[in-house]
Amino acid sequence: MSGALKGFDRAQCVRFTADARVGTVGAVAQDQIDDAVAEAERRRSISDRDLSALVQHFGAVVRPMCQEWALTVERWLPGGAGTPPLVVRRADGSAAVLKIAEPGALDGAVRVMRADDGIAYAGVLAWKADRGALLLEQLGHVLSAEAFTLSSQGQVLVPLLREAWRVPLTCGRPFQSKALDLLAILADLGPRYGSHHRDVLAVATDYAEQLAASETAEVVCHGDPHAGNVLRRGGGWALIDPDGFIGERAYDQGVVVRDASREIAAAEALQPGSARPMLLEGCRRLAEATNVDPERMWRWGFVERVTTGLYLGWYGHARESATFLETATLLANSQCAGSLGI
């Protein structure tokens, strides 16, 4: 679920020194690594989740890995809730992205990306499992910077997900009910971060219980395919940061629907009551393109919208949390727990 946070960009804070302008590599690397460690510490300080072990590991590993792989750090990247990814320059002059996580945390993602072999996912350049250090090809801007509507984002995400779902099931995390995981989040974080949205929590809980009763193992899901996890690759696009668990295609599609918050708010502001029909139509179109049940996709998307809002509150992002929970309120009505008619 933590992957649900990856599309929330923060203000980028990149400091270039005078030495950088004249090419003094050592000074640049030192300053930028220090900046990245400081940003990791800032993220730890605003989160209710205990990120101390992750931040300590990041601080201990990032510089030695840069030395081992002959990397020069240029800047850290915004977005996400843990430690920041780093844009780096390799010894041959090519650019890449370095991610550091606690050992074990990225094992599944690397397994999925290697199995995909650079088709739907970013390519893996190097991997140090015992350090949790991952070097990836550098990609371009995020899809959300170019495609602003659910329809336009779906045109990119549908073919990408079709390719991503080709990864063999043997490469995914063994099937465990995702709906039960989301129910646990609703029960744990709901009272703490959703106390003003009790009706929405009730609808999400009902949906999750329905999904858990009939969940199936179909594909290796990306797990968080929002428009901030899709980056430009030349004339095409590539996914990043897979969760890599075995689950339903409708779940991944539900996440695509989950991230239409801005569009929902705009539709409702223009014509009250129009947000729900607009999103239902989006579900119909996406479901037809991937041959999934649109009602099931709607339910996954709604539960993900609510649990993402709760997670954002847990990580200290109160404004973003409110956006997800308020748009869930706009979508919820007396018919939510019954047939949607789609």
CSV table of N, CA and C in Angstrom, one decimal, residues 60-186:
chain,number,residue,atom,x,y,z
A,60,ALA,N,23.6,5.7,6.1
A,60,ALA,CA,24.8,4.8,6.2
A,60,ALA,C,25.2,4.2,4.9
A,61,VAL,N,24.3,4.0,3.9
A,61,VAL,CA,24.6,3.3,2.7
A,61,VAL,C,24.8,4.2,1.5
A,62,VAL,N,24.1,5.3,1.4
A,62,VAL,CA,24.1,6.1,0.1
A,62,VAL,C,25.5,6.5,-0.3
A,63,ARG,N,26.4,7.0,0.5
A,63,ARG,CA,27.7,7.4,0.1
A,63,ARG,C,28.6,6.2,-0.3
A,64,PRO,N,28.6,5.1,0.5
A,64,PRO,CA,29.4,4.0,0.1
A,64,PRO,C,29.0,3.4,-1.3
A,65,MET,N,27.7,3.4,-1.5
A,65,MET,CA,27.2,2.8,-2.8
A,65,MET,C,27.6,3.7,-4.0
A,66,CYS,N,27.5,5.0,-3.8
A,66,CYS,CA,28.0,5.9,-4.8
A,66,CYS,C,29.4,5.7,-5.1
A,67,GLN,N,30.2,5.5,-4.1
A,67,GLN,CA,31.6,5.2,-4.3
A,67,GLN,C,31.9,3.9,-5.0
A,68,GLU,N,31.1,2.9,-4.6
A,68,GLU,CA,31.3,1.5,-5.2
A,68,GLU,C,30.9,1.5,-6.6
A,69,TRP,N,29.8,2.2,-7.0
A,69,TRP,CA,29.3,2.2,-8.4
A,69,TRP,C,29.8,3.4,-9.2
A,70,ALA,N,30.8,4.2,-8.6
A,70,ALA,CA,31.4,5.3,-9.3
A,70,ALA,C,30.3,6.3,-9.8
A,71,LEU,N,29.4,6.7,-8.8
A,71,LEU,CA,28.3,7.6,-9.2
A,71,LEU,C,28.5,9.0,-8.6
A,72,THR,N,28.2,10.0,-9.4
A,72,THR,CA,28.2,11.4,-8.9
A,72,THR,C,26.7,11.8,-8.7
A,73,VAL,N,26.4,12.2,-7.5
A,73,VAL,CA,25.0,12.6,-7.3
A,73,VAL,C,24.7,14.0,-7.8
A,74,GLU,N,23.7,14.2,-8.6
A,74,GLU,CA,23.4,15.5,-9.1
A,74,GLU,C,22.3,16.2,-8.3
A,75,ARG,N,21.3,15.4,-7.9
A,75,ARG,CA,20.2,16.0,-7.1
A,75,ARG,C,19.3,14.9,-6.6
A,76,TRP,N,18.5,15.2,-5.6
A,76,TRP,CA,17.4,14.3,-5.2
A,76,TRP,C,16.1,14.6,-5.8
A,77,LEU,N,15.3,13.6,-5.9
A,77,LEU,CA,14.0,13.8,-6.6
A,77,LEU,C,12.8,13.9,-5.5
A,78,PRO,N,11.9,14.8,-5.8
A,78,PRO,CA,10.7,14.9,-4.9
A,78,PRO,C,9.8,13.7,-5.1
A,79,GLY,N,8.8,13.6,-4.3
A,79,GLY,CA,7.8,12.6,-4.4
A,79,GLY,C,8.1,11.4,-3.5
A,80,GLY,N,7.1,10.7,-3.1
A,80,GLY,CA,7.2,9.5,-2.3
A,80,GLY,C,7.2,9.9,-0.8
A,81,ALA,N,7.2,8.9,0.1
A,81,ALA,CA,7.1,9.1,1.5
A,81,ALA,C,8.3,8.7,2.3
A,82,GLY,N,9.2,7.9,1.6
A,82,GLY,CA,10.3,7.4,2.3
A,82,GLY,C,11.6,8.3,2.0
A,83,THR,N,12.7,7.6,1.7
A,83,THR,CA,13.9,8.3,1.3
A,83,THR,C,13.8,8.8,-0.1
A,84,PRO,N,14.5,9.9,-0.5
A,84,PRO,CA,14.4,10.4,-1.8
A,84,PRO,C,15.2,9.6,-2.8
A,85,PRO,N,14.7,9.3,-4.0
A,85,PRO,CA,15.6,8.8,-5.1
A,85,PRO,C,16.6,9.9,-5.5
A,86,LEU,N,17.7,9.5,-6.1
A,86,LEU,CA,18.8,10.4,-6.5
A,86,LEU,C,19.0,10.3,-8.0
A,87,VAL,N,19.1,11.4,-8.6
A,87,VAL,CA,19.6,11.5,-10.0
A,87,VAL,C,21.1,11.4,-9.9
A,88,VAL,N,21.8,10.5,-10.6
A,88,VAL,CA,23.2,10.3,-10.6
A,88,VAL,C,23.8,10.3,-12.0
A,89,ARG,N,25.1,10.5,-12.0
A,89,ARG,CA,25.9,10.4,-13.3
A,89,ARG,C,26.9,9.2,-13.1
A,90,ARG,N,26.8,8.3,-14.0
A,90,ARG,CA,27.7,7.1,-14.0
A,90,ARG,C,29.1,7.5,-14.5
A,91,ALA,N,30.1,6.6,-14.4
A,91,ALA,CA,31.5,6.9,-14.8
A,91,ALA,C,31.5,7.1,-16.3
A,92,ASP,N,30.7,6.5,-17.1
A,92,ASP,CA,30.7,6.7,-18.5
A,92,ASP,C,29.9,7.9,-19.0
A,93,GLY,N,29.4,8.7,-18.0
A,93,GLY,CA,28.7,9.9,-18.3
A,93,GLY,C,27.2,9.8,-18.4
A,94,SER,N,26.7,8.6,-18.5
A,94,SER,CA,25.3,8.4,-18.6
A,94,SER,C,24.5,8.7,-17.3
A,95,ALA,N,23.3,9.1,-17.4
A,95,ALA,CA,22.5,9.4,-16.2
A,95,ALA,C,21.7,8.2,-15.8
A,96,ALA,N,21.4,8.1,-14.5
A,96,ALA,CA,20.7,7.0,-13.9
A,96,ALA,C,20.0,7.5,-12.6
A,97,VAL,N,19.2,6.7,-12.0
A,97,VAL,CA,18.5,7.0,-10.8
A,97,VAL,C,18.8,5.9,-9.7
A,98,LEU,N,19.3,6.4,-8.6
A,98,LEU,CA,19.6,5.5,-7.5
A,98,LEU,C,18.6,5.5,-6.4
A,99,LYS,N,18.1,4.3,-6.0
A,99,LYS,CA,17.1,4.2,-4.9
A,99,LYS,C,17.8,3.4,-3.8
A,100,ILE,N,17.5,3.8,-2.6
A,100,ILE,CA,18.0,3.1,-1.4
A,100,ILE,C,16.9,2.7,-0.5
A,101,ALA,N,16.7,1.5,-0.2
A,101,ALA,CA,15.7,1.0,0.7
A,101,ALA,C,16.3,0.0,1.7
A,102,GLU,N,15.6,-0.3,2.8
A,102,GLU,CA,16.1,-1.3,3.7
A,102,GLU,C,16.2,-2.7,2.9
A,103,PRO,N,17.2,-3.5,3.3
A,103,PRO,CA,17.3,-4.8,2.6
A,103,PRO,C,16.0,-5.6,2.6
A,104,GLY,N,15.7,-6.1,1.5
A,104,GLY,CA,14.4,-6.9,1.4
A,104,GLY,C,13.3,-6.1,0.8
A,105,ALA,N,13.3,-4.8,1.0
A,105,ALA,CA,12.1,-4.0,0.7
A,105,ALA,C,11.9,-3.9,-0.9
A,106,LEU,N,13.0,-3.9,-1.6
A,106,LEU,CA,12.9,-3.8,-3.1
A,106,LEU,C,13.0,-5.1,-3.8
A,107,ASP,N,13.2,-6.2,-3.1
A,107,ASP,CA,13.5,-7.5,-3.8
A,107,ASP,C,12.4,-7.9,-4.8
A,108,GLY,N,11.1,-7.7,-4.4
A,108,GLY,CA,10.0,-8.1,-5.2
A,108,GLY,C,10.0,-7.2,-6.5
A,109,ALA,N,10.2,-5.9,-6.3
A,109,ALA,CA,10.2,-5.0,-7.4
A,109,ALA,C,11.2,-5.3,-8.4
A,110,VAL,N,12.4,-5.6,-7.9
A,110,VAL,CA,13.5,-5.9,-8.8
A,110,VAL,C,13.2,-7.2,-9.6
A,111,ARG,N,12.7,-8.2,-8.9
A,111,ARG,CA,12.4,-9.5,-9.6
A,111,ARG,C,11.4,-9.2,-10.7
A,112,VAL,N,10.4,-8.4,-10.5
A,112,VAL,CA,9.3,-8.1,-11.5
A,112,VAL,C,10.0,-7.3,-12.7
A,113,MET,N,10.8,-6.3,-12.4
A,113,MET,CA,11.3,-5.5,-13.4
A,113,MET,C,12.3,-6.3,-14.3
A,114,ARG,N,13.1,-7.1,-13.6
A,114,ARG,CA,14.0,-8.0,-14.4
A,114,ARG,C,13.3,-8.9,-15.3
A,115,ALA,N,12.2,-9.5,-14.8
A,115,ALA,CA,11.4,-10.4,-15.6
A,115,ALA,C,10.8,-9.7,-16.8
A,116,ASP,N,10.4,-8.4,-16.6
A,116,ASP,CA,9.8,-7.6,-17.7
A,116,ASP,C,10.8,-7.2,-18.8
A,117,ASP,N,12.1,-7.1,-18.3
A,117,ASP,CA,13.2,-6.9,-19.3
A,117,ASP,C,13.1,-5.5,-20.0
A,118,GLY,N,12.6,-4.5,-19.3
A,118,GLY,CA,12.6,-3.2,-19.9
A,118,GLY,C,11.5,-2.9,-20.9
A,119,ILE,N,10.4,-3.7,-20.9
A,119,ILE,CA,9.3,-3.5,-21.8
A,119,ILE,C,8.3,-2.5,-21.3
A,120,ALA,N,7.7,-2.9,-20.1
A,120,ALA,CA,6.7,-2.0,-19.5
A,120,ALA,C,7.3,-1.2,-18.4
A,121,TYR,N,8.4,-1.8,-17.8
A,121,TYR,CA,9.0,-1.1,-16.6
A,121,TYR,C,10.4,-0.5,-16.9
A,122,ALA,N,10.8,0.4,-16.0
A,122,ALA,CA,12.1,0.9,-16.1
A,122,ALA,C,13.2,-0.2,-16.1
A,123,GLY,N,14.3,0.0,-16.8
A,123,GLY,CA,15.3,-1.1,-16.8
A,123,GLY,C,16.2,-1.0,-15.6
A,124,VAL,N,16.6,-2.2,-15.1
A,124,VAL,CA,17.5,-2.3,-13.9
A,124,VAL,C,18.9,-2.3,-14.4
A,125,LEU,N,19.7,-1.4,-13.9
A,125,LEU,CA,21.1,-1.3,-14.3
A,125,LEU,C,22.1,-2.0,-13.4
A,126,ALA,N,21.7,-2.0,-12.1
A,126,ALA,CA,22.5,-2.6,-11.1
A,126,ALA,C,21.7,-2.8,-9.8
A,127,TRP,N,22.1,-3.8,-9.0
A,127,TRP,CA,21.2,-4.2,-7.9
A,127,TRP,C,22.1,-4.8,-6.8
A,128,LYS,N,22.1,-4.3,-5.6
A,128,LYS,CA,22.8,-4.8,-4.5
A,128,LYS,C,21.9,-5.1,-3.4
A,129,ALA,N,21.4,-6.4,-3.3
A,129,ALA,CA,20.4,-6.8,-2.5
A,129,ALA,C,20.7,-6.6,-1.0
A,130,ASP,N,21.9,-6.9,-0.6
A,130,ASP,CA,22.2,-6.7,0.9
A,130,ASP,C,22.3,-5.3,1.3
A,131,ARG,N,22.3,-4.4,0.4
A,131,ARG,CA,22.3,-2.9,0.8
A,131,ARG,C,21.0,-2.3,0.4
A,132,GLY,N,20.1,-3.0,-0.3
A,132,GLY,CA,18.9,-2.4,-0.7
A,132,GLY,C,19.1,-1.3,-1.7
A,133,ALA,N,20.2,-1.4,-2.5
A,133,ALA,CA,20.5,-0.3,-3.5
A,133,ALA,C,20.2,-0.7,-4.9
A,134,LEU,N,19.4,0.1,-5.6
A,134,LEU,CA,18.9,-0.2,-6.9
A,134,LEU,C,19.3,1.0,-7.8
A,135,LEU,N,19.9,0.7,-9.0
A,135,LEU,CA,20.2,1.6,-10.0
A,135,LEU,C,19.4,1.4,-11.2
A,136,LEU,N,18.6,2.4,-11.6
A,136,LEU,CA,17.7,2.3,-12.7
A,136,LEU,C,18.0,3.2,-13.8
A,137,GLU,N,17.5,2.9,-15.0
A,137,GLU,CA,17.6,3.9,-16.1
A,137,GLU,C,16.9,5.1,-15.8
A,138,GLN,N,17.4,6.3,-16.2
A,138,GLN,CA,16.8,7.5,-16.0
A,138,GLN,C,15.7,7.7,-17.1
A,139,LEU,N,14.5,8.1,-16.6
A,139,LEU,CA,13.4,8.4,-17.5
A,139,LEU,C,13.1,9.9,-17.5
A,140,GLY,N,12.1,10.3,-18.2
A,140,GLY,CA,11.7,11.7,-18.3
A,140,GLY,C,10.6,12.1,-17.4
A,141,HIS,N,9.8,13.0,-17.8
A,141,HIS,CA,8.8,13.6,-16.9
A,141,HIS,C,7.6,12.6,-16.7
A,142,VAL,N,6.8,12.8,-15.6
A,142,VAL,CA,5.7,12.0,-15.3
A,142,VAL,C,4.6,12.2,-16.2
A,143,LEU,N,3.7,11.2,-16.4
A,143,LEU,CA,2.6,11.2,-17.2
A,143,LEU,C,1.6,12.4,-16.8
A,144,SER,N,1.5,12.6,-15.5
A,144,SER,CA,0.6,13.6,-15.0
A,144,SER,C,1.0,15.0,-15.4
A,145,ALA,N,2.2,15.2,-15.9
A,145,ALA,CA,2.6,16.5,-16.4
A,145,ALA,C,2.2,16.7,-17.8
A,146,GLU,N,1.7,15.7,-18.5
A,146,GLU,CA,1.4,15.8,-19.9
A,146,GLU,C,-0.1,15.4,-20.1
A,147,ALA,N,-0.6,14.5,-19.4
A,147,ALA,CA,-2.0,14.0,-19.5
A,147,ALA,C,-2.8,14.4,-18.2
A,148,PHE,N,-3.8,15.2,-18.4
A,148,PHE,CA,-4.5,15.8,-17.2
A,148,PHE,C,-5.8,15.1,-16.9
A,149,THR,N,-6.3,14.3,-17.7
A,149,THR,CA,-7.6,13.7,-17.5
A,149,THR,C,-7.5,12.1,-17.4
A,150,LEU,N,-8.5,11.5,-16.8
A,150,LEU,CA,-8.5,10.1,-16.6
A,150,LEU,C,-8.5,9.4,-18.0
A,151,SER,N,-9.2,10.0,-19.0
A,151,SER,CA,-9.3,9.5,-20.3
A,151,SER,C,-7.9,9.5,-21.0
A,152,SER,N,-7.2,10.6,-20.9
A,152,SER,CA,-5.9,10.7,-21.6
A,152,SER,C,-4.9,9.8,-20.8
A,153,GLN,N,-4.9,9.7,-19.5
A,153,GLN,CA,-4.0,8.9,-18.8
A,153,GLN,C,-4.3,7.4,-19.1
A,154,GLY,N,-5.6,7.1,-19.2
A,154,GLY,CA,-5.9,5.7,-19.5
A,154,GLY,C,-5.4,5.2,-20.8
A,155,GLN,N,-5.3,6.1,-21.8
A,155,GLN,CA,-4.8,5.7,-23.1
A,155,GLN,C,-3.3,5.3,-23.0
A,156,VAL,N,-2.6,5.8,-22.1
A,156,VAL,CA,-1.2,5.4,-21.9
A,156,VAL,C,-1.2,4.1,-20.9
A,157,LEU,N,-1.9,4.2,-19.9
A,157,LEU,CA,-1.8,3.2,-18.8
A,157,LEU,C,-2.4,1.8,-19.3
A,158,VAL,N,-3.4,1.8,-20.0
A,158,VAL,CA,-4.0,0.5,-20.5
A,158,VAL,C,-3.0,-0.4,-21.2
A,159,PRO,N,-2.4,0.1,-22.3
A,159,PRO,CA,-1.4,-0.7,-23.0
A,159,PRO,C,-0.2,-1.1,-22.1
A,160,LEU,N,0.2,-0.1,-21.2
A,160,LEU,CA,1.4,-0.4,-20.3
A,160,LEU,C,1.0,-1.6,-19.4
A,161,LEU,N,-0.2,-1.5,-18.8
A,161,LEU,CA,-0.6,-2.5,-17.9
A,161,LEU,C,-0.7,-3.9,-18.6
A,162,ARG,N,-1.2,-3.9,-19.8
A,162,ARG,CA,-1.3,-5.1,-20.5
A,162,ARG,C,0.0,-5.8,-20.7
A,163,GLU,N,1.0,-5.0,-20.9
A,163,GLU,CA,2.4,-5.5,-21.0
A,163,GLU,C,2.9,-6.0,-19.7
A,164,ALA,N,2.7,-5.1,-18.6
A,164,ALA,CA,3.2,-5.4,-17.3
A,164,ALA,C,2.5,-6.7,-16.8
A,165,TRP,N,1.3,-7.0,-17.1
A,165,TRP,CA,0.6,-8.2,-16.7
A,165,TRP,C,1.1,-9.5,-17.3
A,166,ARG,N,2.0,-9.3,-18.3
A,166,ARG,CA,2.6,-10.5,-18.9
A,166,ARG,C,3.7,-11.1,-18.1
A,167,VAL,N,4.2,-10.4,-17.0
A,167,VAL,CA,5.2,-11.0,-16.2
A,167,VAL,C,4.7,-12.3,-15.6
A,168,PRO,N,5.5,-13.4,-15.6
A,168,PRO,CA,5.0,-14.7,-15.1
A,168,PRO,C,4.6,-14.6,-13.6
A,169,LEU,N,3.5,-15.3,-13.3
A,169,LEU,CA,3.0,-15.3,-11.9
A,169,LEU,C,4.1,-15.8,-10.9
A,170,THR,N,5.1,-16.6,-11.4
A,170,THR,CA,6.1,-17.1,-10.5
A,170,THR,C,7.0,-16.0,-10.0
A,171,CYS,N,7.0,-14.8,-10.7
A,171,CYS,CA,7.8,-13.7,-10.3
A,171,CYS,C,7.1,-12.7,-9.3
A,172,GLY,N,5.8,-12.9,-9.0
A,172,GLY,CA,5.1,-12.1,-8.1
A,172,GLY,C,5.1,-12.6,-6.7
A,173,ARG,N,4.8,-11.7,-5.7
A,173,ARG,CA,4.6,-12.2,-4.4
A,173,ARG,C,3.4,-13.1,-4.3
A,174,PRO,N,3.5,-14.2,-3.5
A,174,PRO,CA,2.4,-15.1,-3.4
A,174,PRO,C,1.1,-14.5,-3.1
A,175,PHE,N,0.0,-15.0,-3.7
A,175,PHE,CA,-1.3,-14.4,-3.5
A,175,PHE,C,-1.7,-14.4,-2.1
A,176,GLN,N,-2.0,-13.2,-1.6
A,176,GLN,CA,-2.7,-13.0,-0.3
A,176,GLN,C,-3.7,-11.9,-0.6
A,177,SER,N,-4.8,-12.0,0.1
A,177,SER,CA,-5.9,-11.1,-0.1
A,177,SER,C,-5.5,-9.6,0.0
A,178,LYS,N,-5.6,-8.8,-1.0
A,178,LYS,CA,-5.3,-7.4,-1.0
A,178,LYS,C,-6.5,-6.7,-0.2
A,179,ALA,N,-7.7,-7.2,-0.5
A,179,ALA,CA,-8.8,-6.6,0.2
A,179,ALA,C,-8.8,-6.7,1.7
A,180,LEU,N,-8.2,-7.8,2.2
A,180,LEU,CA,-8.1,-8.0,3.7
A,180,LEU,C,-7.0,-7.0,4.2
A,181,ASP,N,-6.0,-6.8,3.4
A,181,ASP,CA,-5.0,-5.8,3.8
A,181,ASP,C,-5.6,-4.4,3.9
A,182,LEU,N,-6.5,-4.1,3.0
A,182,LEU,CA,-7.1,-2.8,3.0
A,182,LEU,C,-8.1,-2.6,4.1
A,183,LEU,N,-8.8,-3.7,4.4
A,183,LEU,CA,-9.7,-3.7,5.6
A,183,LEU,C,-8.9,-3.5,6.9
A,184,ALA,N,-7.7,-4.0,7.0
A,184,ALA,CA,-6.9,-3.8,8.2
A,184,ALA,C,-6.5,-2.3,8.3
A,185,ILE,N,-6.2,-1.7,7.2
A,185,ILE,CA,-5.9,-0.3,7.2
A,185,ILE,C,-7.1,0.6,7.6
A,186,LEU,N,-8.2,0.2,7.0
A,186,LEU,CA,-9.4,1.0,7.4
A,186,LEU,C,-9.7,0.9,8.9
